[in-house]
XYZ file of N, CA and C in Angstrom:
873
model
N 53.227 171.620 155.556
C 54.125 171.887 156.686
C 54.547 173.361 156.670
N 54.452 174.013 157.788
C 54.790 175.432 157.878
C 56.298 175.579 158.026
N 56.844 176.444 157.173
C 58.281 176.660 157.233
C 58.632 177.589 158.399
N 59.921 177.516 158.792
C 60.366 178.288 159.952
C 60.328 179.797 159.675
N 60.672 180.187 158.403
C 60.678 181.611 158.092
C 59.270 182.201 158.116
N 58.239 181.364 157.824
C 56.868 181.845 157.894
C 56.426 182.072 159.330
N 56.979 181.282 160.247
C 56.672 181.470 161.658
C 57.330 182.729 162.206
N 58.528 183.037 161.706
C 59.259 184.207 162.212
C 58.742 185.519 161.635
N 58.069 185.457 160.506
C 57.658 186.678 159.830
C 56.709 187.534 160.683
N 55.653 186.965 161.291
C 54.783 187.806 162.139
C 55.522 188.432 163.311
N 56.466 187.677 163.885
C 57.235 188.214 165.009
C 58.083 189.399 164.565
N 58.715 189.260 163.381
C 59.536 190.350 162.857
C 58.685 191.570 162.534
N 57.494 191.324 161.974
C 56.622 192.457 161.649
C 56.160 193.176 162.919
N 55.831 192.394 163.955
C 55.416 193.004 165.221
C 56.559 193.804 165.842
N 57.784 193.256 165.744
C 58.942 193.979 166.285
C 59.180 195.275 165.521
N 59.063 195.195 164.193
C 59.246 196.393 163.375
C 58.193 197.447 163.696
N 56.947 196.994 163.935
C 55.883 197.945 164.275
C 56.166 198.624 165.613
N 56.640 197.845 166.590
C 56.963 198.429 167.895
C 58.111 199.423 167.776
N 59.111 199.064 166.966
C 60.243 199.966 166.772
C 59.782 201.269 166.113
N 58.891 201.129 165.108
C 58.383 202.328 164.440
C 57.605 203.225 165.381
N 56.777 202.610 166.236
C 56.028 203.399 167.216
C 56.979 204.093 168.184
N 58.013 203.366 168.612
C 58.993 203.963 169.523
C 59.717 205.134 168.890
N 60.067 204.995 167.607
C 60.749 206.102 166.909
C 59.841 207.314 166.806
N 58.558 207.074 166.477
C 57.624 208.203 166.368
C 57.420 208.886 167.714
N 57.269 208.077 168.775
C 57.113 208.672 170.099
C 58.360 209.459 170.501
N 59.527 208.894 170.175
C 60.770 209.603 170.472
C 60.864 210.918 169.719
N 60.414 210.928 168.453
C 60.434 212.166 167.667
C 59.500 213.208 168.262
N 58.305 212.753 168.656
C 57.354 213.682 169.261
C 57.918 214.257 170.564
N 58.510 213.380 171.380
C 59.114 213.856 172.622
C 60.256 214.827 172.370
N 61.066 214.520 171.346
C 62.164 215.416 171.015
C 61.684 216.785 170.577
N 60.647 216.805 169.724
C 60.091 218.089 169.288
C 59.476 218.846 170.455
N 58.866 218.120 171.375
C 58.267 218.781 172.543
C 59.344 219.440 173.405
N 60.446 218.734 173.616
C 61.543 219.302 174.404
C 62.139 220.513 173.699
N 62.363 220.397 172.375
C 62.909 221.521 171.615
C 61.963 222.720 171.642
N 60.650 222.441 171.542
C 59.683 223.535 171.611
C 59.703 224.231 172.956
N 59.813 223.431 174.041
C 59.864 224.010 175.374
C 61.119 224.855 175.559
N 62.256 224.349 175.102
C 63.507 225.110 175.209
C 63.445 226.388 174.373
N 62.809 226.310 173.196
C 62.663 227.503 172.363
C 61.841 228.572 173.074
N 60.770 228.136 173.741
C 59.955 229.096 174.485
C 60.744 229.722 175.630
N 61.554 228.900 176.297
C 62.353 229.424 177.413
C 63.292 230.521 176.937
N 63.849 230.352 175.736
C 64.770 231.360 175.204
C 64.046 232.526 174.547
N 62.911 232.270 173.905
C 62.233 233.310 173.138
C 61.403 234.247 174.003
N 60.800 233.723 175.069
C 59.920 234.557 175.894
C 60.667 235.763 176.484
N 61.874 235.598 177.058
C 62.572 236.805 177.547
C 62.907 237.793 176.431
N 63.275 237.286 175.246
C 63.581 238.177 174.134
C 62.352 238.965 173.695
N 61.222 238.260 173.595
C 59.988 238.939 173.204
C 59.548 239.944 174.268
N 59.742 239.602 175.533
C 59.374 240.521 176.608
C 60.193 241.809 176.525
N 61.513 241.668 176.291
C 62.367 242.854 176.151
C 61.941 243.672 174.938
N 61.616 242.982 173.834
C 61.184 243.692 172.632
C 59.889 244.465 172.879
N 58.924 243.846 173.518
C 57.651 244.509 173.797
C 57.841 245.712 174.735
N 58.640 245.517 175.783
C 58.869 246.619 176.726
C 59.568 247.786 176.037
N 60.487 247.473 175.110
C 61.212 248.541 174.418
C 60.303 249.381 173.535
N 59.124 248.873 173.211
C 58.180 249.593 172.351
C 57.010 250.186 173.137
N 57.057 250.126 174.465
C 55.987 250.650 175.297
C 56.278 252.078 175.744
N 55.230 252.750 176.148
C 55.397 254.023 176.858
C 55.643 253.728 178.330
N 56.190 254.684 179.026
C 56.449 254.490 180.458
C 55.153 254.247 181.233
N 54.090 254.910 180.828
C 52.802 254.741 181.512
C 52.259 253.333 181.317
N 52.317 252.809 180.089
C 51.812 251.468 179.845
C 52.640 250.429 180.580
N 53.949 250.630 180.627
C 54.802 249.687 181.354
C 54.450 249.665 182.836
N 54.147 250.832 183.402
C 53.790 250.887 184.820
C 52.439 250.236 185.092
N 51.514 250.313 184.122
C 50.175 249.743 184.322
C 50.160 248.236 184.072
N 50.782 247.795 182.970
C 50.752 246.378 182.615
C 51.956 246.067 181.730
N 53.026 245.612 182.344
C 54.261 245.348 181.608
C 54.157 244.117 180.716
N 53.177 243.255 180.964
C 53.044 242.022 180.190
C 52.122 242.164 178.996
N 51.652 243.346 178.693
C 50.728 243.548 177.584
C 51.485 243.838 176.290
N 50.723 243.833 175.190
C 51.307 244.186 173.892
C 51.403 245.707 173.795
N 52.511 246.244 173.278
C 52.666 247.703 173.228
C 51.585 248.384 172.397
N 50.906 249.350 173.003
C 49.836 250.087 172.320
C 49.703 251.472 172.970
N 50.118 252.528 172.288
C 50.695 252.539 170.932
C 52.170 252.126 170.942
N 52.680 251.798 169.761
C 54.079 251.401 169.634
C 54.956 252.651 169.663
N 55.876 252.685 170.622
C 56.752 253.843 170.820
C 58.115 253.597 170.165
N 58.181 253.840 168.852
C 59.458 253.663 168.154
C 60.501 254.677 168.615
N 60.049 255.772 169.221
C 60.977 256.821 169.640
C 61.900 256.378 170.776
N 61.566 255.255 171.436
C 62.444 254.775 172.503
C 63.835 254.438 171.973
N 63.910 253.954 170.754
C 65.199 253.537 170.210
C 66.126 254.716 169.915
N 65.673 255.733 169.172
C 66.575 256.883 168.993
C 66.892 257.602 170.296
N 65.936 257.635 171.240
C 66.207 258.266 172.528
C 67.305 257.512 173.282
N 67.202 256.190 173.304
C 68.229 255.398 173.986
C 69.575 255.528 173.288
N 69.560 255.575 171.964
C 70.810 255.682 171.194
C 71.524 256.998 171.503
N 70.766 258.082 171.560
C 71.370 259.399 171.798
C 71.776 259.561 173.261
N 70.876 259.222 174.185
C 71.175 259.409 175.601
C 72.317 258.516 176.074
N 72.427 257.340 175.498
C 73.495 256.437 175.901
C 74.787 256.610 175.137
N 74.833 257.531 174.166
C 76.034 257.742 173.335
C 76.508 256.430 172.726
N 75.567 255.659 172.218
C 75.909 254.346 171.691
C 76.680 254.410 170.377
N 76.667 255.545 169.718
C 77.438 255.646 168.475
C 78.926 255.456 168.743
N 79.432 256.069 169.814
C 80.852 255.903 170.180
C 81.144 254.468 170.582
N 80.283 253.901 171.419
C 80.490 252.519 171.859
C 80.417 251.547 170.684
N 79.503 251.819 169.762
C 79.332 250.928 168.622
C 80.577 250.947 167.729
N 81.123 252.128 167.482
C 82.343 252.225 166.673
C 83.504 251.514 167.366
N 83.646 251.719 168.667
C 84.706 251.033 169.410
C 84.568 249.519 169.305
N 83.339 249.031 169.419
C 83.109 247.589 169.350
C 83.450 247.045 167.973
N 83.101 247.773 166.927
C 83.447 247.324 165.579
C 84.956 247.256 165.394
N 85.672 248.246 165.923
C 87.140 248.239 165.824
C 87.716 247.044 166.562
N 87.280 246.842 167.799
C 87.787 245.718 168.584
C 87.471 244.384 167.906
N 86.250 244.239 167.452
C 85.835 242.963 166.857
C 86.642 242.655 165.604
N 86.768 243.627 164.710
C 87.484 243.383 163.457
C 88.956 243.069 163.708
N 89.620 243.883 164.507
C 91.058 243.686 164.747
C 91.318 242.384 165.487
N 90.507 242.093 166.500
C 90.727 240.879 167.297
C 90.444 239.635 166.475
N 89.375 239.635 165.690
C 89.062 238.470 164.863
C 90.157 238.234 163.838
N 90.568 239.277 163.138
C 91.619 239.131 162.122
C 92.938 238.694 162.757
N 93.324 239.338 163.850
C 94.577 238.969 164.508
C 94.553 237.555 165.052
N 93.430 237.140 165.622
C 93.317 235.786 166.151
C 93.430 234.745 165.045
N 92.797 234.993 163.903
C 92.881 234.049 162.785
C 94.308 233.914 162.281
N 95.017 235.025 162.192
C 96.407 234.974 161.719
C 97.286 234.216 162.708
N 97.197 234.569 163.986
C 98.048 233.931 164.998
C 97.718 232.443 165.128
N 96.432 232.130 165.186
C 96.030 230.729 165.381
C 96.415 229.876 164.185
N 96.304 230.402 162.970
C 96.670 229.627 161.782
C 98.167 229.372 161.736
N 98.971 230.410 161.997
C 100.426 230.249 161.978
C 100.921 229.340 163.097
N 100.176 229.271 164.203
C 100.568 228.379 165.295
C 100.035 226.972 165.094
N 98.828 226.844 164.531
C 98.212 225.524 164.389
C 98.885 224.690 163.309
N 99.368 225.311 162.247
C 99.947 224.527 161.140
C 101.190 223.750 161.560
N 102.212 224.367 162.154
C 103.371 223.558 162.572
C 103.048 222.552 163.662
N 102.059 222.858 164.514
C 101.671 221.897 165.550
C 100.979 220.695 164.927
N 100.049 220.950 163.985
C 99.318 219.853 163.347
C 100.231 218.993 162.487
N 101.248 219.591 161.873
C 102.168 218.865 160.997
C 103.407 218.354 161.729
N 103.515 218.661 163.055
C 104.672 218.235 163.855
C 105.977 218.755 163.257
N 105.971 220.016 162.838
C 107.174 220.635 162.277
C 108.126 221.126 163.360
N 107.668 221.176 164.594
C 108.507 221.619 165.699
C 108.639 220.480 166.702
N 109.772 220.454 167.372
C 109.996 219.422 168.373
C 109.056 219.639 169.564
N 108.441 218.551 170.003
C 107.498 218.640 171.108
C 106.171 219.262 170.721
N 105.755 219.042 169.464
C 104.509 219.637 169.003
C 103.308 219.132 169.805
N 103.331 217.865 170.201
C 102.227 217.340 171.010
C 102.152 218.041 172.368
N 103.337 218.341 172.923
C 103.351 219.070 174.189
C 102.782 220.470 174.043
N 103.124 221.146 172.948
C 102.554 222.467 172.704
C 101.032 222.384 172.519
N 100.605 221.328 171.834
C 99.167 221.156 171.607
C 98.425 220.979 172.927
N 98.967 220.137 173.806
C 98.357 219.933 175.123
C 98.405 221.221 175.943
N 99.495 221.978 175.803
C 99.617 223.233 176.542
C 98.543 224.221 176.120
N 98.304 224.318 174.816
C 97.249 225.213 174.349
C 95.873 224.720 174.789
N 95.663 223.410 174.745
C 94.371 222.874 175.171
C 94.112 223.134 176.648
N 95.176 223.175 177.447
C 94.985 223.448 178.875
C 94.410 224.842 179.098
N 94.609 225.723 178.121
C 94.024 227.059 178.238
C 92.516 227.051 178.207
N 91.917 225.967 177.697
C 90.460 225.855 177.701
C 89.910 225.526 179.082
N 90.757 224.997 179.949
C 90.306 224.545 181.266
C 90.740 225.478 182.384
N 91.858 226.172 182.204
C 92.386 227.024 183.263
C 91.624 228.343 183.332
N 91.532 228.950 184.502
C 90.863 230.262 184.613
C 91.648 231.349 183.895
N 90.982 232.464 183.637
C 91.594 233.527 182.837
C 92.742 234.217 183.562
N 92.737 234.265 184.868
C 93.803 234.952 185.599
C 93.705 236.461 185.450
N 92.565 237.020 185.821
C 92.318 238.440 185.605
C 93.259 239.311 186.439
N 93.499 238.936 187.684
C 94.351 239.751 188.552
C 95.795 239.816 188.026
N 96.427 238.687 187.662
C 97.779 238.801 187.070
C 97.783 239.620 185.781
N 96.770 239.471 184.950
C 96.705 240.260 183.726
C 96.611 241.742 184.040
N 95.858 242.078 185.073
C 95.710 243.485 185.475
C 97.066 244.086 185.835
N 97.843 243.391 186.663
C 99.141 243.920 187.088
C 100.144 243.941 185.935
N 100.112 242.936 185.073
C 101.032 242.917 183.926
C 100.745 244.088 182.995
N 99.473 244.350 182.722
C 99.121 245.457 181.835
C 99.517 246.794 182.454
N 99.391 246.928 183.759
C 99.824 248.161 184.410
C 101.331 248.342 184.298
N 102.086 247.270 184.512
C 103.536 247.364 184.430
C 104.010 247.672 183.018
N 103.293 247.169 182.013
C 103.666 247.416 180.628
C 103.171 248.767 180.118
N 102.361 249.440 180.887
C 101.852 250.746 180.486
C 100.770 250.687 179.420
N 100.080 249.564 179.321
C 99.036 249.423 178.308
C 97.656 249.271 178.949
N 97.574 249.557 180.242
C 96.272 249.510 180.914
C 95.431 250.692 180.456
N 94.137 250.454 180.256
C 93.198 251.479 179.808
C 93.584 252.016 178.424
N 93.997 251.121 177.543
C 94.296 251.486 176.156
C 93.653 250.465 175.226
N 93.349 250.907 174.012
C 92.810 249.982 173.022
C 93.803 248.874 172.716
N 95.070 249.233 172.614
C 96.098 248.233 172.295
C 96.161 247.155 173.365
N 96.096 247.560 174.627
C 96.165 246.579 175.704
C 94.967 245.640 175.694
N 93.788 246.172 175.447
C 92.597 245.326 175.407
C 92.646 244.354 174.236
N 93.096 244.832 173.079
C 93.222 243.957 171.909
C 94.274 242.885 172.155
N 95.417 243.282 172.741
C 96.481 242.320 173.034
C 96.003 241.260 174.014
N 95.174 241.660 174.953
C 94.630 240.704 175.922
C 93.798 239.638 175.213
N 93.000 240.034 174.246
C 92.182 239.083 173.511
C 93.019 238.223 172.570
N 94.072 238.786 172.002
C 94.911 238.019 171.073
C 95.677 236.901 171.780
N 95.762 236.978 173.099
C 96.438 235.911 173.841
C 95.531 234.708 174.102
N 94.250 234.836 173.785
C 93.294 233.751 174.038
C 93.080 232.954 172.758
N 94.051 232.133 172.430
C 94.018 231.415 171.147
C 93.887 229.910 171.330
N 93.557 229.457 172.528
C 93.488 228.010 172.767
C 92.412 227.354 171.907
N 91.194 227.872 171.967
C 90.101 227.286 171.187
C 90.324 227.433 169.681
N 90.749 228.600 169.181
C 91.028 228.687 167.740
C 92.079 227.697 167.266
N 93.141 227.505 168.030
C 94.177 226.549 167.625
C 93.615 225.133 167.616
N 92.793 224.811 168.591
C 92.197 223.478 168.649
C 91.333 223.203 167.415
N 90.514 224.163 167.011
C 89.627 223.972 165.865
C 90.425 223.929 164.563
N 91.320 224.900 164.391
C 92.054 225.006 163.125
C 93.006 223.827 162.930
N 93.669 223.392 163.977
C 94.584 222.252 163.837
C 93.832 220.986 163.457
N 92.590 220.839 163.936
C 91.797 219.679 163.547
C 91.519 219.659 162.058
N 91.254 220.814 161.466
C 91.035 220.886 160.020
C 92.334 220.676 159.253
N 93.440 221.221 159.751
C 94.717 221.083 159.042
C 95.141 219.620 158.976
N 94.849 218.853 160.016
C 95.217 217.437 160.015
C 94.485 216.650 158.941
N 93.354 217.185 158.467
C 92.608 216.496 157.411
C 93.164 216.788 156.023
N 94.078 217.745 155.908
C 94.683 218.065 154.613
C 95.786 217.064 154.321
N 95.812 216.433 153.151
C 96.858 215.447 152.838
C 98.250 216.060 152.936
N 99.148 215.346 153.595
C 100.520 215.846 153.732
C 101.273 215.827 152.410
N 100.743 215.116 151.413
C 101.390 215.118 150.098
C 101.433 216.510 149.488
N 100.469 217.350 149.854
C 100.496 218.726 149.360
C 101.706 219.470 149.896
N 102.088 219.184 151.136
C 103.280 219.818 151.706
C 104.525 219.408 150.929
N 104.627 218.111 150.638
C 105.802 217.620 149.905
C 105.864 218.209 148.503
N 104.709 218.282 147.846
C 104.690 218.842 146.490
C 105.091 220.310 146.500
N 104.619 221.057 147.494
C 104.982 222.472 147.576
C 106.462 222.643 147.883
N 107.021 221.765 148.734
C 108.450 221.849 149.048
C 109.302 221.541 147.819
N 108.867 220.561 147.017
C 109.614 220.213 145.800
C 109.590 221.378 144.804
N 108.446 222.062 144.728
C 108.323 223.197 143.811
C 109.005 224.446 144.328
N 109.505 224.403 145.547
C 110.192 225.561 146.109
C 109.276 226.638 146.644
N 108.068 226.267 147.037
C 107.114 227.243 147.560
C 107.522 227.657 148.970
N 107.654 228.943 149.248
C 108.014 229.385 150.604
C 106.970 228.959 151.628
N 107.407 228.874 152.873
C 106.568 228.357 153.954
C 105.316 229.201 154.152
N 105.491 230.506 154.325
C 104.346 231.391 154.573
C 103.436 231.443 153.356
N 104.034 231.467 152.177
C 103.230 231.514 150.956
C 102.371 230.260 150.829
N 102.923 229.118 151.195
C 102.162 227.871 151.126
C 100.966 227.924 152.080
N 101.185 228.459 153.291
C 100.082 228.552 154.246
C 98.999 229.477 153.721
N 99.401 230.623 153.163
C 98.434 231.626 152.728
C 97.675 231.177 151.487
N 98.378 230.623 150.509
C 97.753 230.325 149.222
C 97.171 228.924 149.125
N 97.633 228.004 149.939
C 97.157 226.618 149.840
C 96.345 226.221 151.073
N 96.913 226.402 152.256
C 96.273 225.918 153.473
C 95.038 226.748 153.821
N 95.161 228.063 153.786
C 94.052 228.934 154.191
C 92.785 228.680 153.369
N 92.856 228.583 152.030
C 91.616 228.277 151.291
C 90.998 226.938 151.655
N 91.830 225.966 152.050
C 91.314 224.644 152.378
C 90.667 224.587 153.762
N 90.994 225.522 154.627
C 90.434 225.513 155.981
C 89.464 226.679 156.180
N 88.857 227.145 155.103
C 87.893 228.231 155.211
C 86.757 227.932 156.189
N 86.195 226.702 156.218
C 85.144 226.432 157.217
C 85.611 226.657 158.650
N 86.831 226.220 158.948
C 87.355 226.410 160.304
C 87.564 227.880 160.603
N 88.102 228.624 159.652
C 88.333 230.050 159.866
C 87.013 230.791 160.049
N 85.981 230.392 159.311
C 84.674 231.030 159.462
C 84.098 230.773 160.852
N 84.207 229.542 161.311
C 83.691 229.192 162.637
C 84.428 229.957 163.726
N 85.756 229.961 163.645
C 86.551 230.659 164.652
C 86.241 232.153 164.638
N 86.137 232.732 163.449
C 85.829 234.146 163.362
C 84.491 234.490 163.994
N 83.493 233.662 163.755
C 82.172 233.911 164.335
C 82.187 233.763 165.850
N 82.857 232.745 166.339
C 82.903 232.532 167.782
C 83.618 233.687 168.474
N 84.754 234.112 167.930
C 85.505 235.214 168.536
C 84.702 236.504 168.471
N 84.026 236.753 167.354
C 83.220 237.969 167.226
C 82.117 238.002 168.282
N 81.459 236.880 168.496
C 80.394 236.828 169.505
C 80.954 237.034 170.912
N 82.099 236.437 171.179
C 82.697 236.569 172.513
C 83.156 238.000 172.782
N 83.750 238.635 171.790
C 84.204 240.020 171.969
C 83.013 240.947 172.148
N 81.977 240.751 171.355
C 80.794 241.619 171.431
C 80.109 241.503 172.790
N 80.102 240.299 173.357
C 79.408 240.075 174.631
C 80.284 240.317 175.853
N 81.556 240.590 175.656
C 82.462 240.726 176.795
C 82.066 241.924 177.652
N 81.895 241.689 178.931
C 81.539 242.744 179.866
C 82.564 242.862 180.984
N 83.165 241.751 181.398
C 84.136 241.784 182.491
C 85.405 242.514 182.053
N 85.891 242.199 180.850
C 87.127 242.815 180.363
C 87.055 244.326 180.287
N 86.045 244.908 179.625
C 85.964 246.368 179.559
C 85.828 247.037 180.924
N 85.071 246.421 181.831
C 84.886 247.023 183.148
C 86.209 247.085 183.909
N 87.041 246.070 183.763
C 88.294 246.003 184.519
C 89.429 246.723 183.800
N 89.536 246.519 182.485
C 90.719 246.991 181.757
C 90.487 248.271 180.958
N 89.242 248.750 180.842
C 88.952 249.969 180.076
C 88.063 250.898 180.899
N 88.601 251.546 181.918
C 87.768 252.436 182.737
C 87.345 253.713 182.012
N 88.053 254.131 180.979
C 87.702 255.361 180.255
C 86.498 255.119 179.361
N 85.494 255.963 179.451
C 84.265 255.793 178.669
C 84.509 255.933 177.173
N 85.498 256.720 176.774
C 85.707 257.006 175.346
C 86.179 255.795 174.564
N 86.712 254.779 175.229
C 87.229 253.607 174.516
C 86.506 252.321 174.913
N 85.408 252.443 175.622
C 84.665 251.257 176.026
C 83.845 250.703 174.865
N 83.644 249.384 174.812
C 82.749 248.802 173.801
C 81.298 248.931 174.215
N 80.421 248.411 173.377
C 78.990 248.620 173.579
C 78.458 247.857 174.789
N 79.079 246.752 175.163
C 78.618 246.013 176.344
C 78.809 246.837 177.613
N 79.970 247.488 177.728
C 80.205 248.362 178.882
C 79.338 249.606 178.804
N 79.061 250.068 177.586
C 78.161 251.201 177.432
C 76.758 250.892 177.918
N 76.311 249.659 177.685
C 75.000 249.246 178.175
C 74.966 249.231 179.695
N 76.042 248.778 180.311
C 76.105 248.779 181.775
C 76.080 250.202 182.316
N 76.797 251.106 181.673
C 76.789 252.512 182.077
C 75.410 253.125 181.889
N 74.749 252.757 180.798
C 73.407 253.261 180.530
C 72.430 252.809 181.612
N 72.542 251.563 182.028
C 71.665 251.040 183.083
C 71.881 251.791 184.391
N 73.122 252.153 184.691
C 73.399 252.877 185.925
C 72.806 254.283 185.895
N 72.744 254.913 184.723
C 72.256 256.283 184.629
C 70.735 256.356 184.513
N 70.121 255.357 183.878
C 68.675 255.404 183.624
C 67.990 254.183 184.233
N 68.317 253.883 185.477
C 67.810 252.669 186.115
C 66.296 252.676 186.264
N 65.680 253.840 186.337
C 64.237 253.925 186.539
C 63.444 253.908 185.241
N 64.086 254.085 184.099
C 63.390 254.159 182.815
C 63.551 252.820 182.081
N 62.674 251.886 182.429
C 62.827 250.520 181.937
C 62.561 250.401 180.439
N 61.730 251.252 179.894
C 61.482 251.178 178.451
C 62.733 251.569 177.671
N 63.456 252.574 178.141
C 64.712 252.957 177.491
C 65.781 251.888 177.690
N 65.796 251.285 178.866
C 66.768 250.211 179.117
C 66.502 249.025 178.198
N 65.239 248.676 178.026
C 64.898 247.575 177.118
C 65.287 247.913 175.685
N 65.092 249.158 175.266
C 65.508 249.563 173.927
C 67.020 249.476 173.773
N 67.757 249.872 174.816
C 69.221 249.780 174.769
C 69.678 248.321 174.693
N 69.003 247.446 175.431
C 69.330 246.016 175.367
C 69.081 245.471 173.967
N 67.958 245.863 173.368
C 67.644 245.402 172.014
C 68.668 245.916 171.007
N 69.095 247.158 171.164
C 70.111 247.711 170.269
C 71.418 246.937 170.391
N 71.790 246.616 171.614
C 73.056 245.914 171.839
C 73.006 244.477 171.349
N 71.881 243.818 171.549
C 71.801 242.387 171.234
C 71.413 242.092 169.797
N 70.759 243.020 169.121
C 70.234 242.734 167.777
C 71.295 242.310 166.761
N 72.484 242.936 166.712
C 73.481 242.450 165.741
C 73.882 240.993 165.959
N 74.045 240.602 167.225
C 74.432 239.221 167.505
C 73.294 238.247 167.222
N 72.070 238.652 167.521
C 70.928 237.775 167.244
C 70.815 237.509 165.752
N 70.936 238.558 164.945
C 70.877 238.380 163.490
C 72.045 237.550 162.991
N 73.223 237.809 163.527
C 74.398 237.044 163.116
C 74.238 235.569 163.444
N 73.733 235.277 164.639
C 73.570 233.880 165.040
C 72.482 233.185 164.231
N 71.392 233.874 163.940
C 70.310 233.254 163.164
C 70.780 232.830 161.779
N 71.668 233.605 161.175
C 72.124 233.308 159.827
C 73.322 232.359 159.795
N 74.009 232.190 160.921
C 75.263 231.430 160.876
C 75.332 230.286 161.885
N 74.281 230.049 162.685
C 74.400 229.039 163.750
C 74.654 227.641 163.209
N 74.110 227.303 162.039
C 74.348 225.957 161.498
C 75.805 225.784 161.087
N 76.460 226.865 160.624
C 77.869 226.778 160.257
C 78.736 226.628 161.503
N 78.346 227.296 162.588
C 79.098 227.162 163.832
C 79.041 225.733 164.345
N 77.848 225.153 164.394
C 77.690 223.793 164.908
C 78.393 222.784 164.011
N 78.209 222.916 162.696
C 78.841 221.987 161.751
C 80.353 222.086 161.791
N 80.864 223.311 161.874
C 82.305 223.486 161.906
C 82.933 222.957 163.189
N 82.279 223.196 164.324
C 82.793 222.679 165.589
C 82.812 221.164 165.592
N 81.752 220.537 165.108
C 81.674 219.074 165.060
C 82.710 218.494 164.123
N 82.842 219.085 162.943
C 83.789 218.586 161.961
C 85.210 218.730 162.463
N 85.519 219.876 163.077
C 86.870 220.083 163.586
C 87.216 219.098 164.685
N 86.253 218.806 165.567
C 86.510 217.869 166.659
C 86.741 216.472 166.125
N 85.972 216.063 165.100
C 86.133 214.724 164.556
C 87.440 214.580 163.788
N 87.814 215.626 163.056
C 89.030 215.538 162.262
C 90.270 215.612 163.139
N 90.156 216.260 164.278
C 91.312 216.374 165.163
C 91.640 215.044 165.799
């Protein structure tokens, strides 16, 4: 007599085989989609790189060809003609100060909100989150900066960025909520001051969140083009993104130099993203889940 489990075994094996085939097909489809998306992103980058290494004559004859000969001189020419040394220094100053200031402000604001140390902490949290959805309000910011006398100044531009702390607070507060509150009680019993506890205990524990926030802010500041055009009309204090726009206006007909300038501007961020993109994704996911 055939047992019931012997009858079910072929059916289960057939189902398992179908599931395995479906998983393999899904993996192949997923890799195909990822490959297509990679090509969509890589082809423009490679095209800019190739054009930046071409001579003007070769670009006019066949812009889609491989550079021959390779014109490395396009890069120093673009660097000198565009005065990118000044723009690059300005960008480094803005990036460092804004990233450091944002981390300090967001950490000091996120800790009492995450721990509910202030009355209406949930309301403050929702208020900060609303900053992720509301428009920037460029026109009111323009008039406020003019009235305060900080328009067209480094301080005004930095202060403008330091006010954009909605996303940093959201990420950092999510990590702080994962820290056991017993540490707060132990520090209070030992008489540890409030700021000292945040600096020596909380900050080391939320290093992943601080790294993610720092990288995101650095990328946003480096790529900012609207802010410098509106709030920094003086060329001497513009960052490299505005310098690239100015360079395009002056050398619109010299596409090989423009491509070299684009490569110069984008290369630091491309290298930064290649080495840190997994930390950005992991940190964003972890912060959202812990929050």
